[in-house]
């Protein structure tokens, strides 16, 4: 099929001059999105024949991101910055990744172990969520012996909060199990570091030379009103969203558990919607109440993704915006109703500071109250381990993630700052780099501060619109199976073709890696011939050809980071002042003509 | 009289035609085939030199509308070819001798057939009279 | 007394515009006449063929030949002067590239004769008499030069040392050329005695161009009132400036007429016509396929326009390979 394979000679250089397509800038781990888009667009349209190519692309993604199969279901941060957003719709990159994942997940069981040589020090990773897993993965590849200390009986951390109708359990378990197997990571379950005898110091005594702490934020926030805890949160029927989701993921909740019950979910974030839509699928008549408002242009807009809101609305979930909870009222020790004043402002210049209009208070009745207003870290342990500063925040260097109090400790993930799965993964990678520098006695910060510039959208005559969202009808969704239909092979190829390849060739090289081109030629402008007519500037779709004033002359130049070596400017130049250096098209043509 | 066998030069764009094929194998079945990375890279002087060198026809295979990997390369080629056909006519070269086709064929299987079809048309036209 | 260098100025298939341009040197021509000995200049002096034939080979220091080669007399004189001269200068667009007369190559000799001697509306030739190369009168043979079926550039017939393009070449470039010969300070053989860049380099309208030009409609110069400051091409008026060598001082542009390309292609370009075609079409912009076709169809006689001065030297137009002009 394709002539050559990605591994080998054609590697992608780390971003030179910090130029990347906006999707890759946005991705916390700077995945090679453009490259994989191009590779997908060049797959054969027969599934049997394409399988090889799909696995090749999967292998390539796996090298940088062993959890990519999961990302294909739950991430999509890149789409928020896609240049196509304003021109017809962002490239549905998450679905493209999911398409690869759907074939690759089955292959993961047979993927060969890396058989890594681990000759360097022992490192402990506390917490087996995405942050800890990525750190362990990266350190293992660098040759360290890593042990993950996981407090629960399974790895995955906050990923288990994601309901199965968004992330099938099989995808998650196969990704995690394969990661551990392929990389040969040692895992200790039910190991609570920081409690009892298993202290950080003990780990040091056992020979671990550095520790990455990514314990996450298991503790749910309690409901407060005016900075006071709302009473009676221990009534029967009141629960916390994260606890509820963990129990659902453990399979401990029977189907139709909430049938005939009115379920009230407090919270406006994505987790609250996960809770509400899960409760709905368990038969409950569900209402969401949140402080935030519906107006997307307001500073107080609801933080949940529009896709969640639309899905919830389709599934018959009622959303009451701009409502807080001032009282929880029970009857016979059971939850009965709540009082909800109108929230007129959620945040101001000081931060989170909800203001209410008490004269506009409604009472909402319900059998179940699920509080999903956020999660927090286990502060007590952090305090005891002397990892906080005088103000009570983490004493940490934000660039290296190294603790300012204990230099062998590194902290990241939700514990450091609540974010997305990809953010935790980035922290894991940052910590791995820091740990290697620390253990090797190298400078901790040199060359690490990276600021990327996003490339603009290329011009073209016609822009195409995005494909429609593909969800099964809401009445058919009352179960925990996936409701989103993924791409077929043809749809994936077509959507991947829509990608405009905004980013520089040096960070892509997809065409070289599969043998479509032998090399990328630089464009050379002959200063003796260029008269500054500007025709090349008008022709270049990538704004790579530019006009410059040098002394009194006007001359054209080429920005090699924007140039795609397509040759349009060479053809359009009426003075033959431009040339693709090293290009062999002319020779080929001459050879053919000579034989005519 | 010897049967007239026309000489056809075929350019095709690599991102749309034959990228999934075994290029050397396909090349052995087609004479005078020049795959290029984008049809927009083909200059008018390349086309004219082909006729000068003895070609009886030139066929350009580019990508369908909206599919050009380099955004508008196929559109640039189309404009060029349309105007060039007018110029060729004045030179006494029938415009049908320069043909451009926009489509996508990943395996490149239709290339030999398209060349064959055009060769038949060239036989009807005969060799170029004035050059 | 040192002999003044001998200079011959001759016209082949020419219109005498080039000779007129030499006269346009005005007072400077007196200095030229002082410095050199003009042995041949049909427009200004009488001569006989035998004068030239009797000269030694290489006796003429410089032959300035204008006009293309269209008939056997042109070829004969060109070869004769080449033999008798040290240096030959192809003078004017016709000698360098074939010139306007080169457009005749789009027709056959038959077509041309039929039109000129029979079919044109003002012809009165009831017996369809066509010129012949030979006829008998009073027992003697009278000959006429043979009209070739193709227009050739000078360097397709003889070896040319220097080129001075233009229709006609401007007086200042002529003066430079003559001075260079007289002083002996000559560039390498095969050079064009004019600047190396395309016209946009010196055109005052170039700096005010928009950075992205888009042609949505082609306008013909006589149908619109062109803005005297804007770039013609940016307004949709076909101007061959980007594909034409500079050196003329933009006389046409300054009178609000777009460049016609009489200085031929800049160095490094073999055919100005097709290169310009690529450049022009790349600027055309339309929403639909039909609109693109409409715009292109509105270009009247593209071959005539783009090849106006260069047909015989172009890739498709030339019958014989010309000598390579300097890169």
mmCIF file of N, CA and C in Angstrom, chain A residues 459-462 527-541 543 545 549 552-554 570-576, chain C residues 196-201 206-207 209-214 233 242-243 266-270 275-276 278-279 282-283 285 287-288 327:
data_model
loop_
_atom_site.group_PDB
_atom_site.id
_atom_site.type_symbol
_atom_site.label_atom_id
_atom_site.label_comp_id
_atom_site.label_asym_id
_atom_site.label_seq_id
_atom_site.Cartn_x
_atom_site.Cartn_y
_atom_site.Cartn_z
ATOM 1 N N UNK A 459 -5.735 30.240 2.296
ATOM 2 C CA UNK A 459 -6.868 30.708 1.506
ATOM 3 C C UNK A 459 -7.247 29.635 0.513
ATOM 4 N N UNK A 460 -8.505 29.577 0.199
ATOM 5 C CA UNK A 460 -8.880 28.714 -0.918
ATOM 6 C C UNK A 460 -10.210 29.191 -1.464
ATOM 7 N N UNK A 461 -10.560 28.719 -2.651
ATOM 8 C CA UNK A 461 -11.769 29.222 -3.308
ATOM 9 C C UNK A 461 -13.023 28.750 -2.605
ATOM 10 N N UNK A 462 -13.063 27.476 -2.243
ATOM 11 C CA UNK A 462 -14.294 26.949 -1.640
ATOM 12 C C UNK A 462 -14.000 26.266 -0.323
ATOM 13 N N UNK A 527 17.446 36.955 -6.735
ATOM 14 C CA UNK A 527 17.303 38.410 -6.531
ATOM 15 C C UNK A 527 17.618 39.194 -7.797
ATOM 16 N N UNK A 528 18.403 38.605 -8.693
ATOM 17 C CA UNK A 528 18.734 39.330 -9.921
ATOM 18 C C UNK A 528 17.581 39.349 -10.895
ATOM 19 N N UNK A 529 16.630 38.443 -10.700
ATOM 20 C CA UNK A 529 15.526 38.388 -11.666
ATOM 21 C C UNK A 529 14.224 38.932 -11.108
ATOM 22 N N UNK A 530 14.072 38.862 -9.785
ATOM 23 C CA UNK A 530 12.788 39.263 -9.222
ATOM 24 C C UNK A 530 12.583 40.754 -9.357
ATOM 25 N N UNK A 531 11.502 41.144 -10.036
ATOM 26 C CA UNK A 531 11.272 42.566 -10.258
ATOM 27 C C UNK A 531 10.267 43.130 -9.261
ATOM 28 N N UNK A 532 9.790 42.315 -8.348
ATOM 29 C CA UNK A 532 8.848 42.807 -7.358
ATOM 30 C C UNK A 532 7.444 42.997 -7.890
ATOM 31 N N UNK A 533 7.052 42.234 -8.904
ATOM 32 C CA UNK A 533 5.723 42.432 -9.486
ATOM 33 C C UNK A 533 4.614 41.962 -8.564
ATOM 34 N N UNK A 534 4.936 41.117 -7.590
ATOM 35 C CA UNK A 534 3.938 40.730 -6.596
ATOM 36 C C UNK A 534 2.940 39.677 -7.043
ATOM 37 N N UNK A 535 3.151 39.063 -8.197
ATOM 38 C CA UNK A 535 2.183 38.059 -8.657
ATOM 39 C C UNK A 535 2.272 36.814 -7.781
ATOM 40 N N UNK A 536 3.475 36.471 -7.354
ATOM 41 C CA UNK A 536 3.628 35.301 -6.495
ATOM 42 C C UNK A 536 2.907 35.522 -5.178
ATOM 43 N N UNK A 537 2.943 36.756 -4.668
ATOM 44 C CA UNK A 537 2.271 37.058 -3.399
ATOM 45 C C UNK A 537 0.776 36.842 -3.540
ATOM 46 N N UNK A 538 0.226 37.250 -4.711
ATOM 47 C CA UNK A 538 -1.210 37.077 -4.919
ATOM 48 C C UNK A 538 -1.581 35.623 -5.072
ATOM 49 N N UNK A 539 -0.680 34.824 -5.607
ATOM 50 C CA UNK A 539 -1.007 33.435 -5.906
ATOM 51 C C UNK A 539 -0.897 32.531 -4.677
ATOM 52 N N UNK A 540 0.045 32.858 -3.781
ATOM 53 C CA UNK A 540 0.316 31.930 -2.689
ATOM 54 C C UNK A 540 -0.848 31.857 -1.720
ATOM 55 N N UNK A 541 -1.419 30.672 -1.567
ATOM 56 C CA UNK A 541 -2.555 30.496 -0.654
ATOM 57 C C UNK A 541 -2.134 30.488 0.802
ATOM 58 N N UNK A 543 0.280 32.517 2.153
ATOM 59 C CA UNK A 543 0.963 33.749 2.576
ATOM 60 C C UNK A 543 2.433 33.515 2.827
ATOM 61 N N UNK A 545 4.758 33.519 0.273
ATOM 62 C CA UNK A 545 5.448 34.466 -0.611
ATOM 63 C C UNK A 545 5.051 35.865 -0.178
ATOM 64 N N UNK A 549 10.700 45.327 1.080
ATOM 65 C CA UNK A 549 11.447 46.458 0.534
ATOM 66 C C UNK A 549 12.878 46.343 1.023
ATOM 67 N N UNK A 552 15.896 50.428 -2.060
ATOM 68 C CA UNK A 552 14.817 51.030 -2.853
ATOM 69 C C UNK A 552 14.048 50.004 -3.660
ATOM 70 N N UNK A 553 14.520 48.768 -3.617
ATOM 71 C CA UNK A 553 13.896 47.779 -4.480
ATOM 72 C C UNK A 553 12.801 47.003 -3.765
ATOM 73 N N UNK A 554 11.880 46.559 -4.564
ATOM 74 C CA UNK A 554 10.842 45.683 -4.037
ATOM 75 C C UNK A 554 11.137 44.285 -4.527
ATOM 76 N N UNK A 570 6.239 29.329 -8.358
ATOM 77 C CA UNK A 570 7.256 29.118 -9.389
ATOM 78 C C UNK A 570 6.615 29.206 -10.768
ATOM 79 N N UNK A 571 5.434 28.594 -10.896
ATOM 80 C CA UNK A 571 4.733 28.598 -12.168
ATOM 81 C C UNK A 571 4.209 29.989 -12.513
ATOM 82 N N UNK A 572 3.757 30.713 -11.502
ATOM 83 C CA UNK A 572 3.133 32.018 -11.778
ATOM 84 C C UNK A 572 4.143 33.126 -12.010
ATOM 85 N N UNK A 573 5.399 32.921 -11.649
ATOM 86 C CA UNK A 573 6.373 34.006 -11.771
ATOM 87 C C UNK A 573 6.695 34.270 -13.231
ATOM 88 N N UNK A 574 6.414 35.482 -13.756
ATOM 89 C CA UNK A 574 6.647 35.731 -15.170
ATOM 90 C C UNK A 574 8.123 35.943 -15.516
ATOM 91 N N UNK A 575 8.992 36.040 -14.511
ATOM 92 C CA UNK A 575 10.412 36.238 -14.800
ATOM 93 C C UNK A 575 11.235 34.987 -14.536
ATOM 94 N N UNK A 576 10.590 33.876 -14.219
ATOM 95 C CA UNK A 576 11.329 32.663 -13.854
ATOM 96 C C UNK A 576 12.322 32.943 -12.739
ATOM 97 N N UNK C 196 18.360 44.079 -16.793
ATOM 98 C CA UNK C 196 18.048 42.669 -16.701
ATOM 99 C C UNK C 196 16.682 42.365 -16.084
ATOM 100 N N UNK C 197 16.079 43.326 -15.454
ATOM 101 C CA UNK C 197 14.842 43.006 -14.718
ATOM 102 C C UNK C 197 13.608 43.229 -15.563
ATOM 103 N N UNK C 198 12.501 42.686 -15.108
ATOM 104 C CA UNK C 198 11.233 42.936 -15.788
ATOM 105 C C UNK C 198 10.739 44.346 -15.457
ATOM 106 N N UNK C 199 9.775 44.808 -16.206
ATOM 107 C CA UNK C 199 9.356 46.207 -16.160
ATOM 108 C C UNK C 199 8.859 46.679 -14.805
ATOM 109 N N UNK C 200 8.234 45.794 -14.052
ATOM 110 C CA UNK C 200 7.673 46.209 -12.755
ATOM 111 C C UNK C 200 8.742 46.796 -11.857
ATOM 112 N N UNK C 201 9.993 46.413 -12.085
ATOM 113 C CA UNK C 201 11.089 46.910 -11.260
ATOM 114 C C UNK C 201 11.186 48.419 -11.302
ATOM 115 N N UNK C 206 4.074 50.215 -9.574
ATOM 116 C CA UNK C 206 4.261 48.940 -8.879
ATOM 117 C C UNK C 206 4.106 49.072 -7.373
ATOM 118 N N UNK C 207 4.590 50.177 -6.838
ATOM 119 C CA UNK C 207 4.581 50.278 -5.381
ATOM 120 C C UNK C 207 3.175 50.399 -4.825
ATOM 121 N N UNK C 209 0.530 48.804 -5.794
ATOM 122 C CA UNK C 209 -0.324 47.634 -6.033
ATOM 123 C C UNK C 209 -0.898 47.121 -4.733
ATOM 124 N N UNK C 210 -2.111 46.552 -4.762
ATOM 125 C CA UNK C 210 -2.606 45.851 -3.573
ATOM 126 C C UNK C 210 -1.788 44.586 -3.374
ATOM 127 N N UNK C 211 -1.673 44.125 -2.117
ATOM 128 C CA UNK C 211 -0.808 42.971 -1.895
ATOM 129 C C UNK C 211 -1.404 41.699 -2.490
ATOM 130 N N UNK C 212 -2.726 41.620 -2.543
ATOM 131 C CA UNK C 212 -3.339 40.463 -3.200
ATOM 132 C C UNK C 212 -4.146 40.966 -4.389
ATOM 133 N N UNK C 213 -3.661 40.663 -5.579
ATOM 134 C CA UNK C 213 -4.395 41.115 -6.755
ATOM 135 C C UNK C 213 -5.411 40.066 -7.169
ATOM 136 N N UNK C 214 -6.564 40.533 -7.557
ATOM 137 C CA UNK C 214 -7.590 39.591 -8.020
ATOM 138 C C UNK C 214 -8.226 40.195 -9.257
ATOM 139 N N UNK C 233 -2.622 45.767 -14.270
ATOM 140 C CA UNK C 233 -2.983 44.376 -14.041
ATOM 141 C C UNK C 233 -3.928 44.247 -12.851
ATOM 142 N N UNK C 242 5.067 42.610 -16.377
ATOM 143 C CA UNK C 242 5.768 41.619 -15.556
ATOM 144 C C UNK C 242 6.586 40.624 -16.364
ATOM 145 N N UNK C 243 6.244 40.447 -17.629
ATOM 146 C CA UNK C 243 6.965 39.466 -18.429
ATOM 147 C C UNK C 243 7.850 40.129 -19.468
ATOM 148 N N UNK C 266 12.400 38.889 -20.104
ATOM 149 C CA UNK C 266 13.591 39.135 -19.299
ATOM 150 C C UNK C 266 14.524 37.928 -19.389
ATOM 151 N N UNK C 267 15.784 38.078 -18.980
ATOM 152 C CA UNK C 267 16.702 36.933 -19.083
ATOM 153 C C UNK C 267 16.201 35.751 -18.261
ATOM 154 N N UNK C 268 16.431 34.568 -18.746
ATOM 155 C CA UNK C 268 16.002 33.386 -18.025
ATOM 156 C C UNK C 268 14.657 32.879 -18.487
ATOM 157 N N UNK C 269 13.959 33.655 -19.303
ATOM 158 C CA UNK C 269 12.660 33.204 -19.803
ATOM 159 C C UNK C 269 12.778 32.999 -21.299
ATOM 160 N N UNK C 270 12.469 31.807 -21.750
ATOM 161 C CA UNK C 270 12.594 31.561 -23.182
ATOM 162 C C UNK C 270 11.353 32.038 -23.925
ATOM 163 N N UNK C 275 4.713 32.149 -20.339
ATOM 164 C CA UNK C 275 4.971 32.490 -18.938
ATOM 165 C C UNK C 275 3.976 33.531 -18.466
ATOM 166 N N UNK C 276 3.713 34.491 -19.349
ATOM 167 C CA UNK C 276 2.753 35.529 -18.978
ATOM 168 C C UNK C 276 1.363 34.938 -18.818
ATOM 169 N N UNK C 278 0.594 31.988 -17.691
ATOM 170 C CA UNK C 278 0.511 31.399 -16.351
ATOM 171 C C UNK C 278 0.283 32.471 -15.305
ATOM 172 N N UNK C 279 1.047 33.554 -15.432
ATOM 173 C CA UNK C 279 0.939 34.613 -14.430
ATOM 174 C C UNK C 279 -0.447 35.236 -14.452
ATOM 175 N N UNK C 282 -3.263 32.995 -13.129
ATOM 176 C CA UNK C 282 -3.207 32.749 -11.689
ATOM 177 C C UNK C 282 -3.889 33.866 -10.913
ATOM 178 N N UNK C 283 -4.054 35.040 -11.540
ATOM 179 C CA UNK C 283 -4.698 36.145 -10.828
ATOM 180 C C UNK C 283 -6.202 36.182 -11.031
ATOM 181 N N UNK C 285 -9.938 35.472 -10.713
ATOM 182 C CA UNK C 285 -10.697 34.879 -9.604
ATOM 183 C C UNK C 285 -12.175 34.956 -9.909
ATOM 184 N N UNK C 287 -16.232 32.931 -8.766
ATOM 185 C CA UNK C 287 -16.878 32.014 -7.817
ATOM 186 C C UNK C 287 -17.158 30.658 -8.427
ATOM 187 N N UNK C 288 -17.602 30.641 -9.673
ATOM 188 C CA UNK C 288 -17.990 29.365 -10.278
ATOM 189 C C UNK C 288 -17.170 29.091 -11.527
ATOM 190 N N UNK C 327 21.652 34.279 -20.117
ATOM 191 C CA UNK C 327 20.756 33.894 -19.015
ATOM 192 C C UNK C 327 20.567 35.036 -18.052
#
